[in-house]
Short mmCIF file of C-alpha atoms in Angstrom, two decimals:
data_model
loop_
_atom_site.label_atom_id
_atom_site.label_comp_id
_atom_site.label_asym_id
_atom_site.label_seq_id
_atom_site.Cartn_x
_atom_site.Cartn_y
_atom_site.Cartn_z
CA MET B 394 0.00 0.00 0.00
CA SER B 395 1.33 3.46 -0.89
CA ASP B 396 0.15 6.99 -0.23
CA ILE B 397 -0.13 7.70 -3.92
CA ILE B 398 -0.10 5.76 -7.18
CA THR B 399 1.83 7.37 -9.99
CA LEU B 400 1.30 6.56 -13.65
CA SER B 401 3.99 7.98 -15.93
CA LEU B 402 3.43 7.82 -19.67
CA ALA B 403 6.32 5.73 -20.97
CA GLU B 404 5.17 4.97 -24.51
CA GLN B 405 3.45 7.73 -26.46
CA PRO B 406 0.43 6.12 -28.15
CA ALA B 407 0.42 6.27 -31.93
CA HIS B 408 -3.39 6.38 -31.99
CA ALA B 409 -6.16 7.33 -29.61
CA LEU B 410 -5.78 5.40 -26.38
CA ILE B 411 -9.02 4.78 -24.54
CA ALA B 412 -7.95 4.36 -20.92
CA ASP B 413 -11.26 4.31 -19.08
CA CYS B 414 -9.69 1.97 -16.54
CA ILE B 415 -7.84 4.89 -14.95
CA ALA B 416 -10.00 5.90 -12.01
CA ALA B 417 -8.83 6.70 -8.51
CA ASP B 418 -11.38 4.59 -6.65
CA ARG B 419 -10.75 1.60 -8.90
CA PHE B 420 -7.04 1.57 -8.00
CA ALA B 421 -7.73 1.46 -4.26
CA GLY B 422 -7.87 -2.35 -4.30
CA LEU B 423 -5.18 -3.03 -6.89
CA ASP B 424 -1.41 -3.34 -6.69
CA ALA B 425 0.93 -2.08 -9.41
CA LYS B 426 0.91 -5.41 -11.26
CA ALA B 427 -2.87 -5.60 -11.34
CA ILE B 428 -3.12 -1.98 -12.47
CA ALA B 429 -0.67 -2.67 -15.30
CA GLU B 430 -2.85 -5.52 -16.50
CA LEU B 431 -5.97 -3.40 -16.81
CA PRO B 432 -7.34 -3.28 -20.34
CA VAL B 433 -7.13 -0.28 -22.66
CA VAL B 434 -8.04 0.18 -26.32
CA HIS B 435 -5.33 1.52 -28.62
CA GLY B 436 -6.34 2.37 -32.15
CA GLY B 437 -9.27 0.01 -31.80
CA ARG B 438 -7.12 -2.90 -30.56
CA PRO B 439 -7.05 -4.30 -27.01
CA GLU B 440 -3.88 -3.64 -25.05
CA THR B 441 -2.96 -3.27 -21.38
CA LEU B 442 -2.27 -0.14 -19.37
CA GLY B 443 1.23 -1.35 -18.50
CA GLU B 444 2.26 -1.21 -22.16
CA PHE B 445 1.97 2.56 -22.08
CA PHE B 446 2.46 3.62 -18.47
CA LYS B 447 5.10 3.01 -15.85
CA ILE B 448 3.21 2.38 -12.63
CA ARG B 449 4.52 3.05 -9.14
CA GLY B 450 2.59 2.26 -5.99
CA GLY B 451 -0.70 0.55 -5.41
CA LEU B 452 -3.71 0.11 -3.13
CA SER B 453 -4.47 3.82 -2.93
CA SER B 454 -7.27 6.08 -4.13
CA VAL B 455 -4.91 9.01 -4.62
CA VAL B 456 -3.56 8.82 -8.15
CA ARG B 457 -1.26 10.99 -10.21
CA VAL B 458 -0.93 10.63 -13.98
CA GLU B 459 2.05 12.26 -15.70
CA GLY B 460 2.89 12.92 -19.31
CA GLU B 461 1.57 14.41 -22.53
CA LEU B 462 -1.81 12.70 -22.57
CA ALA B 463 -3.62 14.50 -25.39
CA ARG B 464 -4.23 11.16 -27.13
CA VAL B 465 -5.42 9.44 -23.97
CA ALA B 466 -9.19 9.47 -23.70
CA ALA B 467 -11.73 8.63 -21.00
CA ILE B 468 -9.44 9.05 -18.01
CA GLY B 469 -11.60 9.01 -14.88
CA ALA B 470 -14.59 7.55 -16.69
CA GLY B 471 -17.15 6.30 -14.19
CA MET B 472 -14.97 7.33 -11.26
CA ALA B 473 -16.88 7.26 -7.98
CA GLY B 474 -14.36 8.57 -5.47
CA GLY B 475 -10.76 9.38 -4.68
CA GLU B 476 -8.43 12.01 -6.09
CA LEU B 477 -6.97 11.91 -9.56
CA THR B 478 -4.37 14.51 -10.51
CA ILE B 479 -3.17 14.78 -14.08
CA ASP B 480 0.04 16.64 -14.83
CA GLY B 481 -0.35 17.43 -18.49
CA SER B 482 -3.06 17.87 -21.06
CA VAL B 483 -5.60 15.09 -21.60
CA GLY B 484 -7.79 13.92 -24.43
CA ARG B 485 -11.56 13.71 -24.71
CA ASP B 486 -14.11 12.16 -22.35
CA LEU B 487 -12.31 13.09 -19.14
CA GLY B 488 -14.48 12.10 -16.17
CA LEU B 489 -17.08 10.61 -18.46
CA ALA B 490 -20.19 9.78 -16.41
CA MET B 491 -18.25 10.04 -13.17
CA SER B 492 -20.20 10.01 -9.93
CA GLY B 493 -17.77 11.13 -7.26
CA GLY B 494 -14.25 12.14 -6.30
CA ARG B 495 -12.13 14.84 -7.79
CA ILE B 496 -10.15 15.13 -11.01
CA ASP B 497 -7.58 17.92 -11.21
CA VAL B 498 -5.94 18.56 -14.58
CA ARG B 499 -2.80 20.73 -14.76
CA GLY B 500 -3.21 21.31 -18.48
CA HIS B 501 -5.90 21.35 -21.15
CA ALA B 502 -8.69 18.83 -21.70
CA GLY B 503 -10.50 17.64 -24.80
CA ASP B 504 -14.17 17.38 -25.66
CA ASN B 505 -17.01 15.99 -23.57
CA VAL B 506 -15.45 16.56 -20.13
CA GLY B 507 -17.85 15.15 -17.53
CA GLY B 508 -20.20 14.22 -20.33
CA ALA B 509 -22.37 11.21 -21.03
CA ARG B 510 -21.52 7.90 -22.62
CA PRO B 511 -22.89 7.55 -26.16
CA GLY B 512 -26.66 7.18 -26.01
CA ALA B 513 -26.83 7.74 -22.24
CA ALA B 514 -29.31 10.23 -20.79
CA ARG B 515 -26.98 11.47 -18.08
CA GLY B 516 -23.43 12.68 -17.95
CA MET B 517 -21.57 13.01 -14.67
CA THR B 518 -23.73 12.57 -11.59
CA GLY B 519 -21.34 13.81 -8.92
CA GLY B 520 -17.81 14.81 -8.05
CA GLU B 521 -15.60 17.63 -9.24
CA ILE B 522 -13.48 18.22 -12.30
CA ILE B 523 -11.02 21.11 -12.31
CA VAL B 524 -9.11 21.87 -15.48
CA ARG B 525 -6.34 24.44 -15.22
CA GLY B 526 -6.47 25.31 -18.87
CA ASN B 527 -8.83 25.22 -21.85
CA VAL B 528 -11.51 22.63 -22.38
CA GLY B 529 -12.94 21.31 -25.65
CA ASP B 530 -16.53 21.23 -26.77
CA GLU B 531 -19.57 20.14 -24.79
CA ALA B 532 -18.06 20.04 -21.31
CA GLY B 533 -20.72 18.96 -18.86
CA ALA B 534 -23.05 17.68 -21.54
CA ARG B 535 -26.16 16.19 -19.90
CA MET B 536 -24.53 16.34 -16.47
CA ARG B 537 -26.91 15.60 -13.62
CA ARG B 538 -24.89 16.69 -10.59
CA GLY B 539 -21.39 17.79 -9.68
CA MET B 540 -19.11 20.62 -10.67
CA ILE B 541 -16.76 21.33 -13.55
CA ALA B 542 -14.43 24.33 -13.40
CA MET B 543 -11.98 25.47 -16.04
CA THR B 544 -9.51 28.30 -15.68
CA GLY B 545 -9.24 28.78 -19.43
CA ASN B 546 -11.82 28.85 -22.19
CA GLY B 547 -14.76 26.56 -22.74
CA GLY B 548 -15.52 25.25 -26.21
CA GLN B 549 -18.80 25.12 -28.08
CA GLY B 550 -21.88 23.77 -26.37
CA THR B 551 -20.55 23.94 -22.83
CA GLY B 552 -23.23 22.50 -20.56
CA VAL B 553 -25.43 21.43 -23.43
CA GLY B 554 -28.44 19.48 -22.17
CA MET B 555 -27.44 19.89 -18.51
CA ILE B 556 -29.96 18.43 -16.07
CA ALA B 557 -28.36 20.00 -13.00
CA GLY B 558 -24.94 20.76 -11.56
CA THR B 559 -22.54 23.62 -12.14
CA VAL B 560 -20.02 24.55 -14.80
CA VAL B 561 -17.66 27.44 -14.07
CA VAL B 562 -15.70 29.02 -16.93
CA LEU B 563 -13.07 31.54 -15.91
CA GLY B 564 -12.17 32.37 -19.51
CA ARG B 565 -14.33 32.75 -22.61
CA THR B 566 -17.34 30.49 -23.02
CA GLY B 567 -17.94 29.32 -26.57
CA PRO B 568 -21.18 29.56 -28.55
CA GLY B 569 -24.18 27.41 -27.77
CA ALA B 570 -23.51 27.18 -24.04
CA GLY B 571 -26.44 25.78 -22.11
CA ARG B 572 -28.59 24.80 -25.06
CA PHE B 573 -31.40 22.47 -23.93
CA LEU B 574 -30.31 22.98 -20.32
CA LYS B 575 -33.08 21.97 -17.90
CA ARG B 576 -31.63 23.06 -14.57
CA GLY B 577 -28.15 23.76 -13.41
CA SER B 578 -25.82 26.73 -13.63
CA ILE B 579 -23.23 27.93 -16.07
CA VAL B 580 -21.11 30.58 -14.35
CA ALA B 581 -19.23 32.63 -16.92
CA LEU B 582 -16.57 34.99 -15.60
CA GLY B 583 -15.45 35.94 -19.10
CA PRO B 584 -17.30 36.68 -22.34
CA ILE B 585 -20.06 34.29 -23.35
CA ASP B 586 -22.20 33.79 -26.44
CA ARG B 587 -25.63 33.15 -24.99
CA PRO B 588 -28.28 31.23 -26.88
CA ALA B 589 -31.35 33.30 -27.74
CA THR B 590 -33.45 30.96 -25.63
CA PHE B 591 -32.05 32.40 -22.39
CA ARG B 592 -33.89 35.45 -21.02
CA TYR B 593 -32.38 38.17 -18.83
CA ALA B 594 -33.77 38.24 -15.28
CA CYS B 595 -31.70 40.63 -13.18
CA THR B 596 -28.23 41.74 -12.11
CA TYR B 597 -27.37 40.77 -8.54
CA HIS B 598 -24.89 39.20 -6.13
CA PRO B 599 -25.64 35.46 -6.21
CA PRO B 600 -24.50 34.26 -2.78
CA HIS B 601 -23.68 30.73 -3.87
CA VAL B 602 -21.27 31.95 -6.54
CA GLY B 603 -19.14 33.72 -3.96
CA LEU B 604 -19.20 30.57 -1.87
CA LEU B 605 -18.29 28.38 -4.85
CA LEU B 606 -15.43 30.62 -6.02
CA ARG B 607 -14.03 30.82 -2.50
CA TYR B 608 -14.19 27.04 -2.35
CA LEU B 609 -12.27 26.76 -5.62
CA ARG B 610 -9.71 29.23 -4.36
CA ASN B 611 -9.23 27.85 -0.87
CA ARG B 612 -9.77 24.12 -1.36
CA ALA B 613 -8.45 23.60 -4.88
CA GLY B 614 -5.93 26.44 -5.12
CA VAL B 615 -7.51 27.95 -8.21
CA THR B 616 -6.58 31.61 -8.66
CA VAL B 617 -9.81 33.60 -8.59
CA ALA B 618 -9.69 37.38 -8.27
CA ASP B 619 -11.74 39.04 -5.54
CA ARG B 620 -13.73 40.99 -8.13
CA TYR B 621 -15.36 37.73 -9.22
CA VAL B 622 -15.99 36.51 -5.70
CA VAL B 623 -17.81 39.65 -4.59
CA GLY B 624 -19.00 40.74 -8.03
CA ARG B 625 -22.36 41.32 -9.67
CA TYR B 626 -23.73 38.82 -12.15
CA GLU B 627 -26.38 39.02 -14.81
CA ARG B 628 -28.81 36.16 -14.47
CA TYR B 629 -30.25 34.65 -17.62
CA SER B 630 -32.92 32.00 -17.16
CA GLY B 631 -33.13 29.13 -19.59
CA ASP B 632 -33.14 27.16 -21.66
CA LEU B 633 -36.69 28.41 -22.28
CA ALA B 634 -37.00 25.79 -25.00
CA GLU B 635 -36.79 23.35 -22.08
CA VAL B 636 -38.14 23.70 -18.52
CA GLY B 637 -36.24 26.97 -18.11
CA LYS B 638 -35.14 26.36 -14.52
CA GLY B 639 -31.46 26.67 -15.30
CA GLU B 640 -29.32 29.75 -15.54
CA ILE B 641 -26.34 31.42 -17.04
CA LEU B 642 -24.67 33.74 -14.55
CA HIS B 643 -22.43 36.22 -16.30
CA TRP B 644 -20.03 38.38 -14.31
CA VAL B 645 -20.44 42.04 -15.16
CA GLY B 646 -18.38 43.87 -12.56
CA GLU B 647 -17.85 44.54 -8.90
CA MET A 424 -12.66 30.41 50.24
CA ARG A 425 -12.59 34.15 49.51
CA ILE A 426 -11.70 36.17 46.39
CA ASN A 427 -11.15 39.90 46.92
CA GLY A 428 -12.93 39.53 50.25
CA VAL A 429 -15.96 37.84 48.63
CA THR A 430 -16.99 34.47 50.03
CA ILE A 431 -17.21 31.65 47.49
CA ALA A 432 -19.86 29.32 48.89
CA ASP A 433 -19.07 25.64 49.20
CA THR A 434 -21.81 24.55 46.84
CA PHE A 435 -22.40 23.68 43.22
CA ALA A 436 -24.44 24.80 40.23
CA GLU A 437 -26.61 22.07 38.83
CA ALA A 438 -27.12 21.87 35.08
CA PHE A 439 -28.95 19.56 32.74
CA THR A 440 -28.50 18.08 29.29
CA MET A 441 -29.95 19.99 26.33
CA ARG A 442 -29.65 19.76 22.56
CA VAL A 443 -27.65 22.48 20.85
CA ALA A 444 -27.06 23.79 17.33
CA ARG A 445 -24.61 26.44 16.23
CA ILE A 446 -25.90 28.81 13.55
CA VAL A 447 -23.54 31.06 11.60
CA ILE A 448 -25.26 34.08 10.09
CA THR A 449 -23.40 36.26 7.62
CA GLY A 450 -24.40 39.55 6.08
CA ARG A 451 -23.17 42.21 3.70
CA THR A 452 -22.03 44.08 6.81
CA ALA A 453 -21.63 43.09 10.45
CA LYS A 454 -24.67 45.27 11.19
CA TRP A 455 -27.00 43.11 9.12
CA ALA A 456 -25.60 39.86 10.45
CA ARG A 457 -26.14 41.20 13.95
CA GLU A 458 -29.66 42.42 13.16
CA ALA A 459 -30.64 38.90 12.14
CA ALA A 460 -28.91 37.33 15.13
CA ILE A 461 -30.63 39.68 17.56
CA LYS A 462 -34.04 38.84 16.14
CA LEU A 463 -33.24 35.12 16.05
CA THR A 464 -32.19 35.08 19.69
CA GLY A 465 -35.00 37.32 20.88
CA PHE A 466 -37.48 35.82 23.35
CA ALA A 467 -35.19 32.86 23.91
CA THR A 468 -34.14 33.28 27.52
CA SER A 469 -35.51 30.12 29.08
CA VAL A 470 -37.13 26.91 27.93
CA ILE A 471 -39.68 27.46 30.68
CA GLY A 472 -41.56 30.02 28.63
CA CYS A 473 -39.73 30.35 25.31
CA LYS A 474 -39.32 26.64 24.43
CA CYS A 475 -35.70 27.38 23.57
CA GLU A 476 -32.66 29.24 24.81
CA ALA A 477 -30.40 31.12 22.45
CA GLY A 478 -27.73 33.75 22.41
CA ILE A 479 -24.91 35.24 20.42
CA GLU A 480 -21.74 33.25 20.97
CA ARG A 481 -19.39 35.66 19.24
CA GLU A 482 -18.82 37.86 16.24
CA LEU A 483 -16.90 36.28 13.39
CA PRO A 484 -14.46 38.15 11.15
CA PRO A 485 -14.86 37.60 7.40
CA ALA A 486 -11.90 35.22 7.36
CA ASP A 487 -13.76 32.86 9.69
CA THR A 488 -17.04 32.59 7.80
CA PRO A 489 -17.90 30.27 4.89
CA ASP A 490 -18.69 33.08 2.45
CA GLY A 491 -16.03 35.55 3.55
CA ARG A 492 -18.47 38.09 4.93
CA PRO A 493 -18.87 39.37 8.49
CA GLY A 494 -20.77 36.92 10.63
CA ILE A 495 -22.30 36.09 13.96
CA SER A 496 -22.23 32.71 15.67
CA VAL A 497 -25.39 31.83 17.58
CA LEU A 498 -25.94 28.90 19.93
CA PHE A 499 -29.45 27.52 20.09
CA PHE A 500 -30.69 25.13 22.79
CA THR A 501 -33.80 23.06 23.40
CA MET A 502 -34.65 20.35 25.90
CA ASP A 503 -35.06 17.53 23.35
CA LYS A 504 -34.02 16.58 19.85
CA GLN A 505 -37.53 16.91 18.41
CA SER A 506 -38.08 20.53 19.37
CA LEU A 507 -34.71 21.81 18.15
CA PRO A 508 -35.49 21.55 14.42
CA GLU A 509 -39.02 22.83 15.04
CA GLN A 510 -37.74 25.93 16.76
CA LEU A 511 -34.97 26.49 14.23
CA ILE A 512 -37.28 26.20 11.24
CA VAL A 513 -39.78 28.66 12.68
CA ARG A 514 -37.23 31.14 13.94
CA LEU A 515 -34.77 31.06 11.04
CA GLY A 516 -37.68 31.39 8.65
CA GLN A 517 -39.03 34.46 10.37
CA THR A 518 -35.80 36.20 11.31
CA VAL A 519 -32.80 35.28 9.15
CA LEU A 520 -34.70 34.56 5.93
CA THR A 521 -36.43 37.93 6.25
CA CYS A 522 -33.30 39.94 7.01
CA PRO A 523 -31.62 41.71 4.07
CA THR A 524 -28.31 40.34 2.73
CA THR A 525 -28.00 37.44 5.17
CA ALA A 526 -26.99 33.85 4.56
CA CYS A 527 -27.14 31.00 7.04
CA PHE A 528 -24.59 28.25 7.65
CA ASP A 529 -24.09 25.31 9.97
CA GLY A 530 -21.55 25.92 12.71
CA LEU A 531 -21.20 22.24 13.67
CA PRO A 532 -20.15 20.69 10.35
CA ASP A 533 -18.44 17.61 11.79
CA VAL A 534 -21.34 16.50 13.95
CA PRO A 535 -23.04 13.34 12.63
CA ASP A 536 -26.52 14.09 14.03
CA ARG A 537 -28.06 16.32 11.33
CA LEU A 538 -31.20 18.47 11.32
CA THR A 539 -32.76 19.13 7.92
CA VAL A 540 -33.57 22.75 8.64
CA GLY A 541 -32.58 24.28 5.31
CA LYS A 542 -34.32 21.48 3.49
CA ALA A 543 -37.54 22.33 5.31
CA LEU A 544 -37.22 26.06 4.68
CA ARG A 545 -36.62 25.54 0.96
CA VAL A 546 -40.34 25.25 0.27
CA PHE A 547 -40.67 28.99 0.84
CA GLY A 548 -39.24 29.11 -2.67
CA ASP A 549 -42.54 27.67 -3.94
CA GLY A 550 -40.85 25.43 -6.45
CA PHE A 551 -38.45 28.10 -7.70
CA GLN A 552 -35.78 27.12 -5.16
CA ALA A 553 -32.60 25.44 -6.33
CA SER A 554 -29.85 23.58 -4.55
CA LYS A 555 -26.10 23.57 -5.01
CA VAL A 556 -23.56 21.12 -3.68
CA ILE A 557 -20.30 22.88 -2.85
CA GLY A 558 -17.50 20.99 -1.21
CA GLY A 559 -19.79 18.09 -0.39
CA LYS A 560 -22.40 20.24 1.36
CA ARG A 561 -25.79 21.01 -0.07
CA TYR A 562 -27.07 24.56 0.04
CA TRP A 563 -30.51 25.83 -0.84
CA ARG A 564 -31.03 29.00 -2.82
CA LEU A 565 -34.36 30.61 -2.12
CA PRO A 566 -35.46 33.39 -4.44
CA VAL A 567 -36.55 36.45 -2.45
CA MET A 568 -37.47 39.97 -3.47
CA GLU A 569 -33.99 41.24 -2.62
CA GLY A 570 -32.20 38.54 -4.61
CA GLU A 571 -31.46 35.16 -3.08
CA PHE A 572 -31.28 33.71 0.41
CA LEU A 573 -28.71 30.95 0.85
CA ILE A 574 -29.02 28.38 3.62
CA GLU A 575 -27.22 25.14 4.31
CA GLU A 576 -29.42 22.07 3.99
CA THR A 577 -28.55 20.48 7.33
CA PHE A 578 -27.32 21.65 10.69
CA GLY A 579 -25.44 19.64 13.28
CA MET A 580 -26.95 18.84 16.66
CA LEU A 581 -24.99 18.06 19.81
CA LYS A 582 -25.81 17.21 23.36
CA GLY A 583 -25.12 20.42 25.25
CA VAL A 584 -25.44 21.65 28.78
CA GLY A 585 -28.02 24.14 30.03
CA GLY A 586 -28.52 25.83 33.33
CA GLY A 587 -24.99 26.50 34.51
CA ASN A 588 -25.27 29.38 36.95
CA PHE A 589 -23.96 31.41 39.82
CA LEU A 590 -25.60 33.92 42.12
CA ILE A 591 -24.16 37.28 43.11
CA LEU A 592 -25.18 38.35 46.61
CA ALA A 593 -24.52 42.04 47.23
CA GLU A 594 -25.05 44.75 49.78
CA ASP A 595 -27.20 46.76 47.39
CA ALA A 596 -28.69 46.61 43.89
CA ASP A 597 -26.02 48.87 42.38
CA ALA A 598 -23.18 46.67 43.58
CA ALA A 599 -24.96 43.52 42.39
CA LEU A 600 -25.54 45.01 38.94
CA ALA A 601 -21.96 46.26 38.58
CA ALA A 602 -20.65 42.84 39.56
CA ALA A 603 -22.99 41.08 37.14
CA GLU A 604 -21.94 43.40 34.32
CA ALA A 605 -18.28 42.74 35.05
CA ALA A 606 -18.88 38.99 35.04
CA VAL A 607 -20.78 39.16 31.75
CA ASP A 608 -18.04 41.26 30.16
CA ALA A 609 -15.48 38.66 31.20
CA MET A 610 -17.51 35.75 29.81
CA THR A 611 -18.77 37.31 26.59
CA SER A 612 -17.40 35.81 23.38
CA LEU A 613 -15.90 32.78 25.05
CA PRO A 614 -16.23 29.80 22.69
CA GLY A 615 -19.06 27.37 23.29
CA VAL A 616 -21.00 29.46 25.81
CA ILE A 617 -23.95 31.82 25.76
CA LEU A 618 -25.68 33.82 28.46
CA PRO A 619 -29.32 33.68 27.28
CA PHE A 620 -30.89 36.25 29.59
CA PRO A 621 -31.13 40.03 29.02
CA GLY A 622 -27.61 41.41 29.13
CA GLY A 623 -26.60 37.98 30.39
CA VAL A 624 -28.22 38.61 33.78
CA VAL A 625 -31.31 37.23 35.55
CA ARG A 626 -33.02 39.12 38.34
CA SER A 627 -35.91 36.67 38.69
CA GLY A 628 -34.28 33.38 39.45
CA SER A 629 -36.88 30.67 39.85
CA LYS A 630 -37.52 27.51 41.79
CA VAL A 631 -39.27 24.47 40.37
CA GLY A 632 -43.07 24.52 40.84
CA SER A 633 -45.09 26.58 43.25
CA LYS A 634 -46.05 26.60 46.88
CA ARG A 635 -49.46 27.97 46.05
CA TYR A 636 -50.38 27.66 42.33
CA LYS A 637 -50.60 24.09 41.00
CA ASN A 638 -50.27 25.02 37.34
CA MET A 639 -47.08 27.03 37.68
CA VAL A 640 -43.97 25.30 36.36
CA ALA A 641 -41.63 27.79 38.00
CA THR A 642 -42.06 30.55 40.55
CA THR A 643 -39.88 33.05 42.32
CA ASN A 644 -36.83 31.72 44.07
CA ASP A 645 -38.06 32.93 47.46
CA PRO A 646 -35.07 31.60 49.47
CA PHE A 647 -32.94 34.14 47.59
CA ASP A 648 -35.46 37.02 47.54
CA PRO A 649 -34.16 39.63 50.03
CA THR A 650 -37.62 41.14 50.46
CA LEU A 651 -38.91 37.81 51.76
CA ARG A 652 -36.08 37.11 54.18
CA ALA A 653 -38.24 37.73 57.20
CA ILE A 654 -41.06 35.40 56.17
CA THR A 655 -39.41 32.47 54.34
CA GLU A 656 -36.67 29.93 54.93
CA SER A 657 -34.25 32.43 53.51
CA GLU A 658 -30.73 31.78 52.26
CA VAL A 659 -30.00 35.49 52.02
CA PRO A 660 -27.28 36.37 54.56
CA LYS A 661 -27.60 39.38 56.76
CA GLY A 662 -26.37 42.51 55.00
CA VAL A 663 -27.37 41.28 51.54
CA ASN A 664 -30.06 43.36 49.89
CA SER A 665 -29.90 42.31 46.23
CA VAL A 666 -29.19 39.08 44.34
CA LEU A 667 -28.57 38.60 40.63
CA GLU A 668 -28.01 35.38 38.74
CA ILE A 669 -25.87 34.55 35.73
CA VAL A 670 -27.13 31.62 33.68
CA LEU A 671 -24.84 29.85 31.22
CA ASP A 672 -25.61 27.36 28.45
CA GLY A 673 -22.76 25.63 26.67
CA THR A 674 -21.83 23.12 24.04
CA ASP A 675 -20.25 21.04 26.80
CA ALA A 676 -19.50 21.15 30.52
CA PRO A 677 -15.84 22.23 30.17
CA SER A 678 -16.94 25.31 28.19
CA ILE A 679 -19.27 26.33 30.99
CA ALA A 680 -16.65 25.67 33.63
CA ALA A 681 -14.13 27.76 31.69
CA ALA A 682 -16.57 30.65 31.52
CA MET A 683 -17.39 30.42 35.22
CA ARG A 684 -13.68 30.38 35.99
CA VAL A 685 -13.33 33.90 34.57
CA GLY A 686 -16.82 35.15 35.41
CA ILE A 687 -16.84 34.44 39.12
CA PRO A 688 -13.60 36.29 39.94
CA ALA A 689 -14.75 39.20 37.79
CA ALA A 690 -17.90 39.44 39.93
CA CYS A 691 -15.91 39.62 43.16
CA ARG A 692 -16.06 43.38 43.49
CA PRO A 693 -16.66 45.86 46.30
CA GLY A 694 -20.16 45.56 47.71
CA VAL A 695 -20.45 41.86 46.86
CA THR A 696 -20.48 39.56 49.89
CA THR A 697 -21.00 36.08 48.49
CA ILE A 698 -20.99 34.08 45.26
CA THR A 699 -23.16 31.01 45.46
CA ALA A 700 -25.12 28.83 43.02
CA ALA A 701 -28.51 27.28 42.51
CA ASN A 702 -28.98 23.55 42.70
CA PHE A 703 -31.67 21.06 43.49
CA GLY A 704 -29.67 18.65 45.54
CA GLY A 705 -28.45 16.84 42.48
CA LYS A 706 -31.93 15.78 41.37
CA LEU A 707 -32.28 18.09 38.37
CA GLY A 708 -29.35 17.29 36.17
CA PRO A 709 -26.11 15.35 35.85
CA HIS A 710 -23.76 18.31 35.44
CA HIS A 711 -22.49 19.76 38.73
CA PHE A 712 -20.20 22.79 38.75
CA HIS A 713 -18.57 23.08 42.18
CA LEU A 714 -17.70 26.73 42.60
CA ARG A 715 -14.61 26.31 44.74
CA LYS A 716 -13.13 23.63 42.46
CA ILE A 717 -13.71 25.80 39.42
CA VAL A 718 -12.03 28.94 40.76
CA ALA A 719 -9.30 27.16 42.72
#
C-alpha cells in the first residue's frame, strides 16, 4: 500500500488510447501489477495499461498521472471517489459519467469533459473536475450533478443538455452554451455567447457563486480574483425551449 | 474560600443536558448579520416560557465565515431533539430569511446528528428554489425579493449543557448590577458558551413549581429574595439586599466551567459579599459545577 499511485506515460500512443480503466477509486484495491494488467483500447485494438504507463505504488485512491496525454481518452470515466491529478493535457471524455471524487488537470482537456456515454441520458452525476487550462466542446453535456471548473476557455456547447450541476468558466465560453439545459448553472466569468433561448432576469450578487469561487480558491488552489468573488452577475434563465429552470450567470463587474 | 474579600460558597451549580445547534449568520455588513442574530435570539431566555434558549456566541471576522463576509455565531438550545429543528425552522424562517443580505450556515459541520432545517425552509421558494452542492455540502437558494437567500441544507446537533449558573449576593442593587456586568463582560465571546438572559443577567431566578399555584412550572426563588427574608426559609445572609443570577448554556460542561472560571472572579467586586449557586440537591441534572473547584 502506498500513499499515492503514480502513472507515468512511458510509450506515447500512436493512436487514440481509450484508458477508461484509470480511475482513482478503482485503483484502491489493486497493486501495481494488477493496475498494469488493466485493459485499454489503442487504435481500436485491445492492449494493457502497462504497455503505455510506468506504474509506481498501489492500493491507494490518490492517483497521479504524468505525461503528454492529449491522445489518452476517458481518463476518470465512471470514477466514484478518490483524487486523480493529471500533470499534463488530456484527451476527450475526461471524467465521463463520473459520480464522485475529484479530477484535477494541470493542463488542457479535450471534448465531452464530464459528459455522457454515447446514447446515455446522463453525464456526470457527482464529483468535481477542475481543469487548469482550456476545455474542448460540450463540457458537462447532460450532467446531472457535480461541478466542472476550467480556468481557461470553454468550447462550443458547454453544458449542453445539462440536467443540474454547475459549470464554471473563468475564460471565454464558446457559442451554444447551455442549449437544452433543464436546470443547473453555467457561471461565466469571461465573455459568453448566450443562446437566444435564455432570457435576462436581473443583475445581482448570487450568494452561492461567492461561496463556490471561495471554495475553488481555498480548497483547490484555483486563482480567482476578488472581483469575481464579490462581483455582480447578470442572471439569464433558460433554456426556455426546455423547462427553463437553469441559468447562465455572467459576471459584469464589482 | 474568599476572592477579593468575597466568600465563594461551598456549593455547586446544577445543570442539565440539552440539545444544541450552532448557527452562523453572515451579512453584507456586520450590522446586518447582527440584526438577524438579535431577532433570532429574541425571546429565547428560558425553555420554561420560550421553548428554547439562544444567544450570540461571538462575532466572526470575514476570514472565519464560509462566504467571507462578516458573521455572527449563535448557539441555540432546546430540551429535546424533536423541538430543536421545530424551533430552528420557525425562527430562522421568520428572522434570518427575512433579514436583508444574510446567509445561514451550519456551525457544527463535523457532527453526525443532522437536522434538515434548510431542506424544510426551501419550500418557501414555492418550487423556484434550487440547490447547489459545494465541497460536499448542499445549500438551498431561495429566491426572495432582494435577490437570493442561501441556507445550508442540514445543521449539526450536539448534546449540550443548560442551566450552569452562579448567584451574586450584594449589599445593594447597584453593587450587584456592577458585579454582574463585570462577570458578563469577562464571559462574553468565550467559545461554546452563551448567556441567554437580558444582558446575560437574571433578576428573577426561579424555583421548580409553586407553593401555592398548582399550574405554575416555576415561581420566584423565594429563598434568595431579600424582600422575603423575614417570612421564608431564607438563604440570604444578613447585609445582603440584592441578588442577581448569571445563567450559562454551553456546548459542553468544560466550556461552561471555563466561563465560570473567569466570570466568578470578575464578579468579586466591592459591595459583593457572596458568590453562590442554585442547585436542586443533584436531582435536576447530571452536570455539577462546584464553585470552589472551578475557581481554585
